[in-house]
Amino acid sequence: MSGLSDHSIKNLPQHLAIIMDGNGRWAKKKGFLRSIGHKNGVDALRNIATASAELGIKYLTVYAFSTENWSRPQSEVKALMTLLVSSLKKELKTLMKNNIRLSAIGDISLLPTKCRRELLEVMETTKRNQRMTLSLALSYSSRVEMVQCMKKIGQKLIEGEIKISDIDEAHIENNLFTFGMPDPDLLIRTGGEQRVSNYLLWQIAYCELYFSDKLWPEFDKEDLIHALQDYNNRERRFGKTSEQLHEEETNG
Ligand code: FPP
């Protein structure tokens, strides 16, 4: 009962976030270069994005390159940027065929010009696709995102555009990279580590966490379905009691 036709997943996350960890270890295990691990990571991403769209997930946000990743060996950074350009070129077909819109969060001004140009072009070409939004977190750090948000709000305060009393949660959300997206309902991290690594820290306040020991290139549709089934069995209380939730359900 692991096929996509399995309808036991009643409550799908509207927004799924993923930390795709383990490319390097997968490559090492196989005796390959780390860059081969990342290349296989792209294959896994294509499979998971397609399966997510088919299942009915509306937003998929994946951690492709963190701000901290800029300090990896320059050869690896270069290989990742080259892979990004070639993948964007190659995957446009898949995105169009599956009606997926590509988006990006992070400080994309730091990407090499060629990457930025290719990314913006694919974002433009796919902007009317409606089945799912796939967001690549690129040069992304949640703390940097929050600092930028505070600066934007501070500037508006200085310029008298807003008052202190205008600042509420919605106002902050409107100034994050994820503006306009619902918060993630489920965060999956592969690769066996159990941490959130500066990813979507504001947005995951009530998110369910799921950790898989599989290395990212090995994570497939069946693993995704297991994670979704696990999510489906959780009770999300958002600070309320179980009884309150059942009462709300009964009263419609
Ligand atoms: C973590 O594995 C993964 C990354 C830092 C990059 C993830 C990128 C992809 C799946 C490819 C798509 C993205 C681009 C930019 C083309 P790791 O290298 O930290 O693995 P390790 O923990 O085993 O060393």
PDB file of C-alpha atoms and ligand atoms in Angstrom:
ATOM      1  CA  MET A   1       0.000   0.000   0.000  1.00  0.00           C
ATOM      2  CA  SER A   2       2.641   2.422  -0.978  1.00  0.00           C
ATOM      3  CA  GLY A   3       1.410   3.524  -4.400  1.00  0.00           C
ATOM      4  CA  LEU A   4       0.337   7.037  -5.235  1.00  0.00           C
ATOM      5  CA  SER A   5      -3.196   5.750  -5.657  1.00  0.00           C
ATOM      6  CA  ASP A   6      -3.247   5.032  -1.929  1.00  0.00           C
ATOM      7  CA  HIS A   7      -6.009   7.280  -0.619  1.00  0.00           C
ATOM      8  CA  SER A   8      -5.362   6.635   3.069  1.00  0.00           C
ATOM      9  CA  ILE A   9      -3.553   9.971   3.286  1.00  0.00           C
ATOM     10  CA  LYS A  10      -6.541  12.045   4.304  1.00  0.00           C
ATOM     11  CA  ASN A  11      -4.748  15.110   5.587  1.00  0.00           C
ATOM     12  CA  LEU A  12      -1.968  16.077   3.264  1.00  0.00           C
ATOM     13  CA  PRO A  13       0.346  18.890   4.249  1.00  0.00           C
ATOM     14  CA  GLN A  14      -0.452  21.941   2.169  1.00  0.00           C
ATOM     15  CA  HIS A  15       3.174  23.002   2.457  1.00  0.00           C
ATOM     16  CA  LEU A  16       5.987  20.466   2.721  1.00  0.00           C
ATOM     17  CA  ALA A  17       9.515  21.642   3.531  1.00  0.00           C
ATOM     18  CA  ILE A  18      12.560  19.404   3.084  1.00  0.00           C
ATOM     19  CA  ILE A  19      16.179  19.506   4.250  1.00  0.00           C
ATOM     20  CA  MET A  20      17.849  17.324   1.608  1.00  0.00           C
ATOM     21  CA  ASP A  21      20.806  16.089   3.640  1.00  0.00           C
ATOM     22  CA  GLY A  22      23.261  13.291   2.921  1.00  0.00           C
ATOM     23  CA  ASN A  23      24.466  13.778  -0.658  1.00  0.00           C
ATOM     24  CA  GLY A  24      28.113  13.834   0.432  1.00  0.00           C
ATOM     25  CA  ARG A  25      27.851  10.720   2.600  1.00  0.00           C
ATOM     26  CA  TRP A  26      25.981   8.872  -0.138  1.00  0.00           C
ATOM     27  CA  ALA A  27      28.798   9.654  -2.577  1.00  0.00           C
ATOM     28  CA  LYS A  28      31.470   8.637  -0.078  1.00  0.00           C
ATOM     29  CA  LYS A  29      29.711   5.335   0.604  1.00  0.00           C
ATOM     30  CA  LYS A  30      29.763   4.588  -3.129  1.00  0.00           C
ATOM     31  CA  GLY A  31      33.332   5.816  -3.612  1.00  0.00           C
ATOM     32  CA  PHE A  32      32.234   8.768  -5.763  1.00  0.00           C
ATOM     33  CA  LEU A  33      33.095  12.459  -5.644  1.00  0.00           C
ATOM     34  CA  ARG A  34      30.755  14.632  -3.541  1.00  0.00           C
ATOM     35  CA  SER A  35      29.605  16.366  -6.733  1.00  0.00           C
ATOM     36  CA  ILE A  36      28.188  13.032  -7.953  1.00  0.00           C
ATOM     37  CA  GLY A  37      26.216  12.901  -4.710  1.00  0.00           C
ATOM     38  CA  HIS A  38      24.690  16.297  -5.498  1.00  0.00           C
ATOM     39  CA  LYS A  39      23.923  15.220  -9.063  1.00  0.00           C
ATOM     40  CA  ASN A  40      22.027  12.215  -7.694  1.00  0.00           C
ATOM     41  CA  GLY A  41      20.408  14.606  -5.236  1.00  0.00           C
ATOM     42  CA  VAL A  42      18.889  16.454  -8.176  1.00  0.00           C
ATOM     43  CA  ASP A  43      17.428  13.156  -9.466  1.00  0.00           C
ATOM     44  CA  ALA A  44      15.869  12.541  -6.047  1.00  0.00           C
ATOM     45  CA  LEU A  45      14.490  16.086  -6.015  1.00  0.00           C
ATOM     46  CA  ARG A  46      12.877  15.599  -9.449  1.00  0.00           C
ATOM     47  CA  ASN A  47      11.180  12.379  -8.232  1.00  0.00           C
ATOM     48  CA  ILE A  48       9.985  13.875  -4.958  1.00  0.00           C
ATOM     49  CA  ALA A  49       8.754  17.113  -6.571  1.00  0.00           C
ATOM     50  CA  THR A  50       6.814  15.178  -9.220  1.00  0.00           C
ATOM     51  CA  ALA A  51       5.315  12.811  -6.625  1.00  0.00           C
ATOM     52  CA  SER A  52       4.405  15.739  -4.351  1.00  0.00           C
ATOM     53  CA  ALA A  53       2.592  17.508  -7.179  1.00  0.00           C
ATOM     54  CA  GLU A  54       0.775  14.302  -8.146  1.00  0.00           C
ATOM     55  CA  LEU A  55      -0.334  13.765  -4.550  1.00  0.00           C
ATOM     56  CA  GLY A  56      -1.789  17.256  -4.305  1.00  0.00           C
ATOM     57  CA  ILE A  57       0.787  19.080  -2.177  1.00  0.00           C
ATOM     58  CA  LYS A  58       0.557  22.770  -3.079  1.00  0.00           C
ATOM     59  CA  TYR A  59       3.923  24.068  -1.823  1.00  0.00           C
ATOM     60  CA  LEU A  60       7.249  22.259  -1.653  1.00  0.00           C
ATOM     61  CA  THR A  61      10.227  24.192  -0.285  1.00  0.00           C
ATOM     62  CA  VAL A  62      13.642  22.535  -0.382  1.00  0.00           C
ATOM     63  CA  TYR A  63      16.923  23.589   1.209  1.00  0.00           C
ATOM     64  CA  ALA A  64      19.247  23.538  -1.817  1.00  0.00           C
ATOM     65  CA  PHE A  65      22.055  25.848  -0.628  1.00  0.00           C
ATOM     66  CA  SER A  66      22.430  27.608   2.709  1.00  0.00           C
ATOM     67  CA  THR A  67      24.251  30.865   3.407  1.00  0.00           C
ATOM     68  CA  GLU A  68      26.676  28.730   5.427  1.00  0.00           C
ATOM     69  CA  ASN A  69      27.307  26.501   2.369  1.00  0.00           C
ATOM     70  CA  TRP A  70      29.267  29.389   0.766  1.00  0.00           C
ATOM     71  CA  SER A  71      32.133  28.433   3.100  1.00  0.00           C
ATOM     72  CA  ARG A  72      32.450  24.888   1.731  1.00  0.00           C
ATOM     73  CA  PRO A  73      35.572  24.216  -0.396  1.00  0.00           C
ATOM     74  CA  GLN A  74      35.389  26.485  -3.448  1.00  0.00           C
ATOM     75  CA  SER A  75      35.511  23.465  -5.763  1.00  0.00           C
ATOM     76  CA  GLU A  76      32.296  22.113  -4.202  1.00  0.00           C
ATOM     77  CA  VAL A  77      30.554  25.513  -4.314  1.00  0.00           C
ATOM     78  CA  LYS A  78      31.506  25.832  -7.981  1.00  0.00           C
ATOM     79  CA  ALA A  79      30.262  22.312  -8.733  1.00  0.00           C
ATOM     80  CA  LEU A  80      26.934  23.090  -7.009  1.00  0.00           C
ATOM     81  CA  MET A  81      26.484  26.338  -8.946  1.00  0.00           C
ATOM     82  CA  THR A  82      27.299  24.588 -12.244  1.00  0.00           C
ATOM     83  CA  LEU A  83      24.829  21.853 -11.321  1.00  0.00           C
ATOM     84  CA  LEU A  84      22.220  24.474 -10.525  1.00  0.00           C
ATOM     85  CA  VAL A  85      22.530  26.048 -13.990  1.00  0.00           C
ATOM     86  CA  SER A  86      22.456  22.717 -15.832  1.00  0.00           C
ATOM     87  CA  SER A  87      19.557  21.418 -13.712  1.00  0.00           C
ATOM     88  CA  LEU A  88      17.499  24.558 -14.297  1.00  0.00           C
ATOM     89  CA  LYS A  89      18.015  24.209 -18.044  1.00  0.00           C
ATOM     90  CA  LYS A  90      17.233  20.500 -18.008  1.00  0.00           C
ATOM     91  CA  GLU A  91      14.301  20.490 -15.596  1.00  0.00           C
ATOM     92  CA  LEU A  92      12.249  23.228 -17.240  1.00  0.00           C
ATOM     93  CA  LYS A  93      10.515  20.526 -19.306  1.00  0.00           C
ATOM     94  CA  THR A  94       9.583  18.542 -16.170  1.00  0.00           C
ATOM     95  CA  LEU A  95       8.292  21.679 -14.450  1.00  0.00           C
ATOM     96  CA  MET A  96       6.103  22.623 -17.416  1.00  0.00           C
ATOM     97  CA  LYS A  97       4.844  19.075 -17.918  1.00  0.00           C
ATOM     98  CA  ASN A  98       3.833  18.825 -14.268  1.00  0.00           C
ATOM     99  CA  ASN A  99       2.414  22.363 -14.092  1.00  0.00           C
ATOM    100  CA  ILE A 100       4.886  23.351 -11.339  1.00  0.00           C
ATOM    101  CA  ARG A 101       5.859  26.951 -10.687  1.00  0.00           C
ATOM    102  CA  LEU A 102       9.479  27.492  -9.659  1.00  0.00           C
ATOM    103  CA  SER A 103      10.243  30.063  -7.023  1.00  0.00           C
ATOM    104  CA  ALA A 104      13.255  30.908  -4.842  1.00  0.00           C
ATOM    105  CA  ILE A 105      13.836  32.119  -1.311  1.00  0.00           C
ATOM    106  CA  GLY A 106      17.139  33.474  -0.041  1.00  0.00           C
ATOM    107  CA  ASP A 107      19.627  36.138  -1.011  1.00  0.00           C
ATOM    108  CA  ILE A 108      19.776  35.278  -4.695  1.00  0.00           C
ATOM    109  CA  SER A 109      21.747  38.466  -5.400  1.00  0.00           C
ATOM    110  CA  LEU A 110      24.772  36.505  -4.093  1.00  0.00           C
ATOM    111  CA  LEU A 111      24.468  33.805  -6.777  1.00  0.00           C
ATOM    112  CA  PRO A 112      26.830  33.971  -9.762  1.00  0.00           C
ATOM    113  CA  THR A 113      25.211  36.007 -12.589  1.00  0.00           C
ATOM    114  CA  LYS A 114      24.726  32.962 -14.804  1.00  0.00           C
ATOM    115  CA  CYS A 115      22.826  31.091 -12.056  1.00  0.00           C
ATOM    116  CA  ARG A 116      20.705  34.087 -11.165  1.00  0.00           C
ATOM    117  CA  ARG A 117      19.836  34.746 -14.810  1.00  0.00           C
ATOM    118  CA  GLU A 118      18.864  31.102 -15.451  1.00  0.00           C
ATOM    119  CA  LEU A 119      16.857  30.956 -12.220  1.00  0.00           C
ATOM    120  CA  LEU A 120      14.915  34.140 -13.010  1.00  0.00           C
ATOM    121  CA  GLU A 121      14.243  32.896 -16.523  1.00  0.00           C
ATOM    122  CA  VAL A 122      12.782  29.576 -15.301  1.00  0.00           C
ATOM    123  CA  MET A 123      10.771  31.440 -12.639  1.00  0.00           C
ATOM    124  CA  GLU A 124       9.363  33.723 -15.339  1.00  0.00           C
ATOM    125  CA  THR A 125       8.536  30.842 -17.728  1.00  0.00           C
ATOM    126  CA  THR A 126       6.779  28.815 -15.016  1.00  0.00           C
ATOM    127  CA  LYS A 127       5.028  31.684 -13.232  1.00  0.00           C
ATOM    128  CA  ARG A 128       1.522  30.734 -14.425  1.00  0.00           C
ATOM    129  CA  ASN A 129       1.835  27.059 -13.451  1.00  0.00           C
ATOM    130  CA  GLN A 130      -0.665  26.285 -10.746  1.00  0.00           C
ATOM    131  CA  ARG A 131      -0.462  22.708  -9.546  1.00  0.00           C
ATOM    132  CA  MET A 132       2.380  23.254  -7.077  1.00  0.00           C
ATOM    133  CA  THR A 133       4.971  25.879  -6.174  1.00  0.00           C
ATOM    134  CA  LEU A 134       8.476  24.468  -5.804  1.00  0.00           C
ATOM    135  CA  SER A 135      10.663  26.923  -3.906  1.00  0.00           C
ATOM    136  CA  LEU A 136      14.417  26.488  -3.874  1.00  0.00           C
ATOM    137  CA  ALA A 137      16.053  27.902  -0.768  1.00  0.00           C
ATOM    138  CA  LEU A 138      19.278  29.240  -2.268  1.00  0.00           C
ATOM    139  CA  SER A 139      21.835  31.227  -0.344  1.00  0.00           C
ATOM    140  CA  TYR A 140      19.238  31.004   2.412  1.00  0.00           C
ATOM    141  CA  SER A 141      19.562  31.577   6.136  1.00  0.00           C
ATOM    142  CA  SER A 142      16.565  32.019   8.373  1.00  0.00           C
ATOM    143  CA  ARG A 143      18.416  34.397  10.694  1.00  0.00           C
ATOM    144  CA  VAL A 144      19.529  36.550   7.756  1.00  0.00           C
ATOM    145  CA  GLU A 145      15.913  36.528   6.558  1.00  0.00           C
ATOM    146  CA  MET A 146      14.781  37.792   9.969  1.00  0.00           C
ATOM    147  CA  VAL A 147      17.480  40.486  10.099  1.00  0.00           C
ATOM    148  CA  GLN A 148      16.443  41.704   6.630  1.00  0.00           C
ATOM    149  CA  CYS A 149      12.816  41.690   7.739  1.00  0.00           C
ATOM    150  CA  MET A 150      13.638  43.786  10.833  1.00  0.00           C
ATOM    151  CA  LYS A 151      15.619  46.243   8.713  1.00  0.00           C
ATOM    152  CA  LYS A 152      12.720  46.650   6.260  1.00  0.00           C
ATOM    153  CA  ILE A 153      10.272  47.256   9.099  1.00  0.00           C
ATOM    154  CA  GLY A 154      12.711  49.621  10.850  1.00  0.00           C
ATOM    155  CA  GLN A 155      13.067  51.638   7.649  1.00  0.00           C
ATOM    156  CA  LYS A 156       9.282  51.949   7.313  1.00  0.00           C
ATOM    157  CA  LEU A 157       9.094  53.127  10.934  1.00  0.00           C
ATOM    158  CA  ILE A 158      11.799  55.760  10.363  1.00  0.00           C
ATOM    159  CA  GLU A 159      10.039  56.989   7.242  1.00  0.00           C
ATOM    160  CA  GLY A 160       6.742  57.212   9.135  1.00  0.00           C
ATOM    161  CA  GLU A 161       5.087  54.744   6.774  1.00  0.00           C
ATOM    162  CA  ILE A 162       3.975  52.576   9.728  1.00  0.00           C
ATOM    163  CA  LYS A 163       3.498  52.936  13.498  1.00  0.00           C
ATOM    164  CA  ILE A 164       4.773  50.515  16.192  1.00  0.00           C
ATOM    165  CA  SER A 165       1.169  49.366  16.695  1.00  0.00           C
ATOM    166  CA  ASP A 166       1.039  48.254  13.016  1.00  0.00           C
ATOM    167  CA  ILE A 167       3.666  45.571  13.698  1.00  0.00           C
ATOM    168  CA  ASP A 168       1.999  42.221  14.215  1.00  0.00           C
ATOM    169  CA  GLU A 169       2.686  38.642  13.080  1.00  0.00           C
ATOM    170  CA  ALA A 170       1.066  39.213   9.690  1.00  0.00           C
ATOM    171  CA  HIS A 171       3.221  42.287   9.150  1.00  0.00           C
ATOM    172  CA  ILE A 172       6.379  40.295   9.878  1.00  0.00           C
ATOM    173  CA  GLU A 173       5.258  37.459   7.569  1.00  0.00           C
ATOM    174  CA  ASN A 174       4.723  39.959   4.769  1.00  0.00           C
ATOM    175  CA  ASN A 175       8.377  40.948   5.035  1.00  0.00           C
ATOM    176  CA  LEU A 176       9.895  37.454   4.944  1.00  0.00           C
ATOM    177  CA  PHE A 177      11.127  35.684   1.786  1.00  0.00           C
ATOM    178  CA  THR A 178       8.128  33.339   2.124  1.00  0.00           C
ATOM    179  CA  PHE A 179       5.647  36.213   1.749  1.00  0.00           C
ATOM    180  CA  GLY A 180       2.322  34.902   0.435  1.00  0.00           C
ATOM    181  CA  MET A 181       3.010  31.226   1.261  1.00  0.00           C
ATOM    182  CA  PRO A 182       1.294  29.285   4.035  1.00  0.00           C
ATOM    183  CA  ASP A 183       3.607  28.050   6.810  1.00  0.00           C
ATOM    184  CA  PRO A 184       5.037  24.544   6.295  1.00  0.00           C
ATOM    185  CA  ASP A 185       2.896  21.824   7.899  1.00  0.00           C
ATOM    186  CA  LEU A 186       5.567  19.144   7.681  1.00  0.00           C
ATOM    187  CA  LEU A 187       9.365  19.374   7.623  1.00  0.00           C
ATOM    188  CA  ILE A 188      11.283  16.302   6.485  1.00  0.00           C
ATOM    189  CA  ARG A 189      15.029  16.048   7.077  1.00  0.00           C
ATOM    190  CA  THR A 190      16.901  13.163   5.525  1.00  0.00           C
ATOM    191  CA  GLY A 191      20.417  11.974   6.365  1.00  0.00           C
ATOM    192  CA  GLY A 192      19.904  10.909   9.978  1.00  0.00           C
ATOM    193  CA  GLU A 193      20.603  14.244  11.704  1.00  0.00           C
ATOM    194  CA  GLN A 194      17.882  15.716  13.898  1.00  0.00           C
ATOM    195  CA  ARG A 195      18.185  19.482  13.707  1.00  0.00           C
ATOM    196  CA  VAL A 196      16.649  22.364  11.773  1.00  0.00           C
ATOM    197  CA  SER A 197      19.873  24.111  10.659  1.00  0.00           C
ATOM    198  CA  ASN A 198      18.707  27.727  10.336  1.00  0.00           C
ATOM    199  CA  TYR A 199      15.825  26.750   8.023  1.00  0.00           C
ATOM    200  CA  LEU A 200      12.467  28.564   8.049  1.00  0.00           C
ATOM    201  CA  LEU A 201      12.708  29.198  11.808  1.00  0.00           C
ATOM    202  CA  TRP A 202       9.783  31.643  11.986  1.00  0.00           C
ATOM    203  CA  GLN A 203       7.652  29.599   9.604  1.00  0.00           C
ATOM    204  CA  ILE A 204       8.002  26.211  11.369  1.00  0.00           C
ATOM    205  CA  ALA A 205       6.520  27.397  14.681  1.00  0.00           C
ATOM    206  CA  TYR A 206       3.752  24.749  14.535  1.00  0.00           C
ATOM    207  CA  CYS A 207       5.269  22.452  11.914  1.00  0.00           C
ATOM    208  CA  GLU A 208       5.461  18.676  12.387  1.00  0.00           C
ATOM    209  CA  LEU A 209       9.010  17.324  12.128  1.00  0.00           C
ATOM    210  CA  TYR A 210       9.965  14.046  10.452  1.00  0.00           C
ATOM    211  CA  PHE A 211      13.504  12.669  10.396  1.00  0.00           C
ATOM    212  CA  SER A 212      14.607   9.948   7.998  1.00  0.00           C
ATOM    213  CA  ASP A 213      17.859   8.006   8.181  1.00  0.00           C
ATOM    214  CA  LYS A 214      17.877   7.656   4.394  1.00  0.00           C
ATOM    215  CA  LEU A 215      20.526   9.727   2.622  1.00  0.00           C
ATOM    216  CA  TRP A 216      18.868  12.234   0.260  1.00  0.00           C
ATOM    217  CA  PRO A 217      19.781  10.511  -3.063  1.00  0.00           C
ATOM    218  CA  GLU A 218      18.110   7.331  -1.720  1.00  0.00           C
ATOM    219  CA  PHE A 219      14.926   9.041  -0.544  1.00  0.00           C
ATOM    220  CA  ASP A 220      12.143   7.989  -2.897  1.00  0.00           C
ATOM    221  CA  LYS A 221       8.389   8.186  -3.443  1.00  0.00           C
ATOM    222  CA  GLU A 222       7.774   5.332  -1.013  1.00  0.00           C
ATOM    223  CA  ASP A 223       9.734   7.136   1.723  1.00  0.00           C
ATOM    224  CA  LEU A 224       7.734  10.279   1.010  1.00  0.00           C
ATOM    225  CA  ILE A 225       4.492   8.361   1.401  1.00  0.00           C
ATOM    226  CA  HIS A 226       5.679   6.898   4.720  1.00  0.00           C
ATOM    227  CA  ALA A 227       6.427  10.403   5.960  1.00  0.00           C
ATOM    228  CA  LEU A 228       3.009  11.612   4.813  1.00  0.00           C
ATOM    229  CA  GLN A 229       1.271   8.677   6.483  1.00  0.00           C
ATOM    230  CA  ASP A 230       3.137   9.443   9.696  1.00  0.00           C
ATOM    231  CA  TYR A 231       2.056  13.090   9.427  1.00  0.00           C
ATOM    232  CA  ASN A 232      -1.502  11.976   8.763  1.00  0.00           C
ATOM    233  CA  ASN A 233      -1.592  10.162  12.120  1.00  0.00           C
ATOM    234  CA  ARG A 234      -0.467  13.158  14.134  1.00  0.00           C
ATOM    235  CA  GLU A 235      -2.790  15.407  16.055  1.00  0.00           C
ATOM    236  CA  ARG A 236      -1.931  19.043  15.460  1.00  0.00           C
ATOM    237  CA  ARG A 237      -3.243  20.925  18.457  1.00  0.00           C
ATOM    238  CA  PHE A 238      -1.788  24.410  17.910  1.00  0.00           C
ATOM    239  CA  GLY A 239      -1.685  24.889  21.708  1.00  0.00           C
ATOM    240  CA  LYS A 240      -5.246  23.641  22.279  1.00  0.00           C
ATOM    241  CA  THR A 241      -6.349  20.464  24.066  1.00  0.00           C
ATOM    242  CA  SER A 242      -7.357  17.290  22.286  1.00  0.00           C
ATOM    243  CA  GLU A 243     -10.911  17.685  23.681  1.00  0.00           C
ATOM    244  CA  GLN A 244     -11.239  21.202  22.264  1.00  0.00           C
ATOM    245  CA  LEU A 245     -10.205  19.943  18.831  1.00  0.00           C
ATOM    246  CA  HIS A 246     -12.759  17.124  18.903  1.00  0.00           C
ATOM    247  CA  GLU A 247     -15.459  19.563  20.000  1.00  0.00           C
ATOM    248  CA  GLU A 248     -14.562  21.897  17.114  1.00  0.00           C
ATOM    249  CA  GLU A 249     -14.706  18.947  14.719  1.00  0.00           C
ATOM    250  CA  THR A 250     -18.158  17.904  15.972  1.00  0.00           C
ATOM    251  CA  ASN A 251     -19.473  21.475  15.695  1.00  0.00           C
ATOM    252  CA  GLY A 252     -18.114  21.704  12.161  1.00  0.00           C
TER     253      GLY A 252
HETATM  254  C1  FPP B   1      23.314  18.382   1.757  1.00  0.00           C
HETATM  255  O1  FPP B   1      24.106  17.254   1.588  1.00  0.00           O
HETATM  256  C2  FPP B   1      22.923  18.893   0.494  1.00  0.00           C
HETATM  257  C3  FPP B   1      23.329  20.085  -0.060  1.00  0.00           C
HETATM  258  C4  FPP B   1      24.237  21.018   0.610  1.00  0.00           C
HETATM  259  C5  FPP B   1      22.894  20.473  -1.365  1.00  0.00           C
HETATM  260  C6  FPP B   1      21.559  19.917  -1.757  1.00  0.00           C
HETATM  261  C7  FPP B   1      21.472  20.069  -3.197  1.00  0.00           C
HETATM  262  C8  FPP B   1      20.819  19.269  -4.040  1.00  0.00           C
HETATM  263  C9  FPP B   1      19.966  18.120  -3.677  1.00  0.00           C
HETATM  264  C10 FPP B   1      20.921  19.532  -5.456  1.00  0.00           C
HETATM  265  C11 FPP B   1      20.008  20.643  -5.888  1.00  0.00           C
HETATM  266  C12 FPP B   1      20.608  21.941  -5.583  1.00  0.00           C
HETATM  267  C13 FPP B   1      21.449  22.640  -6.363  1.00  0.00           C
HETATM  268  C14 FPP B   1      22.118  23.848  -5.786  1.00  0.00           C
HETATM  269  C15 FPP B   1      21.746  22.229  -7.749  1.00  0.00           C
HETATM  270  P1  FPP B   1      25.579  17.298   2.147  1.00  0.00           P
HETATM  271  O2  FPP B   1      26.491  17.646   1.040  1.00  0.00           O
HETATM  272  O3  FPP B   1      25.659  18.205   3.342  1.00  0.00           O
HETATM  273  O4  FPP B   1      25.734  15.812   2.571  1.00  0.00           O
HETATM  274  P2  FPP B   1      26.581  15.258   3.801  1.00  0.00           P
HETATM  275  O5  FPP B   1      25.896  15.734   5.053  1.00  0.00           O
HETATM  276  O6  FPP B   1      26.441  13.792   3.617  1.00  0.00           O
HETATM  277  O7  FPP B   1      27.982  15.743   3.631  1.00  0.00           O
END
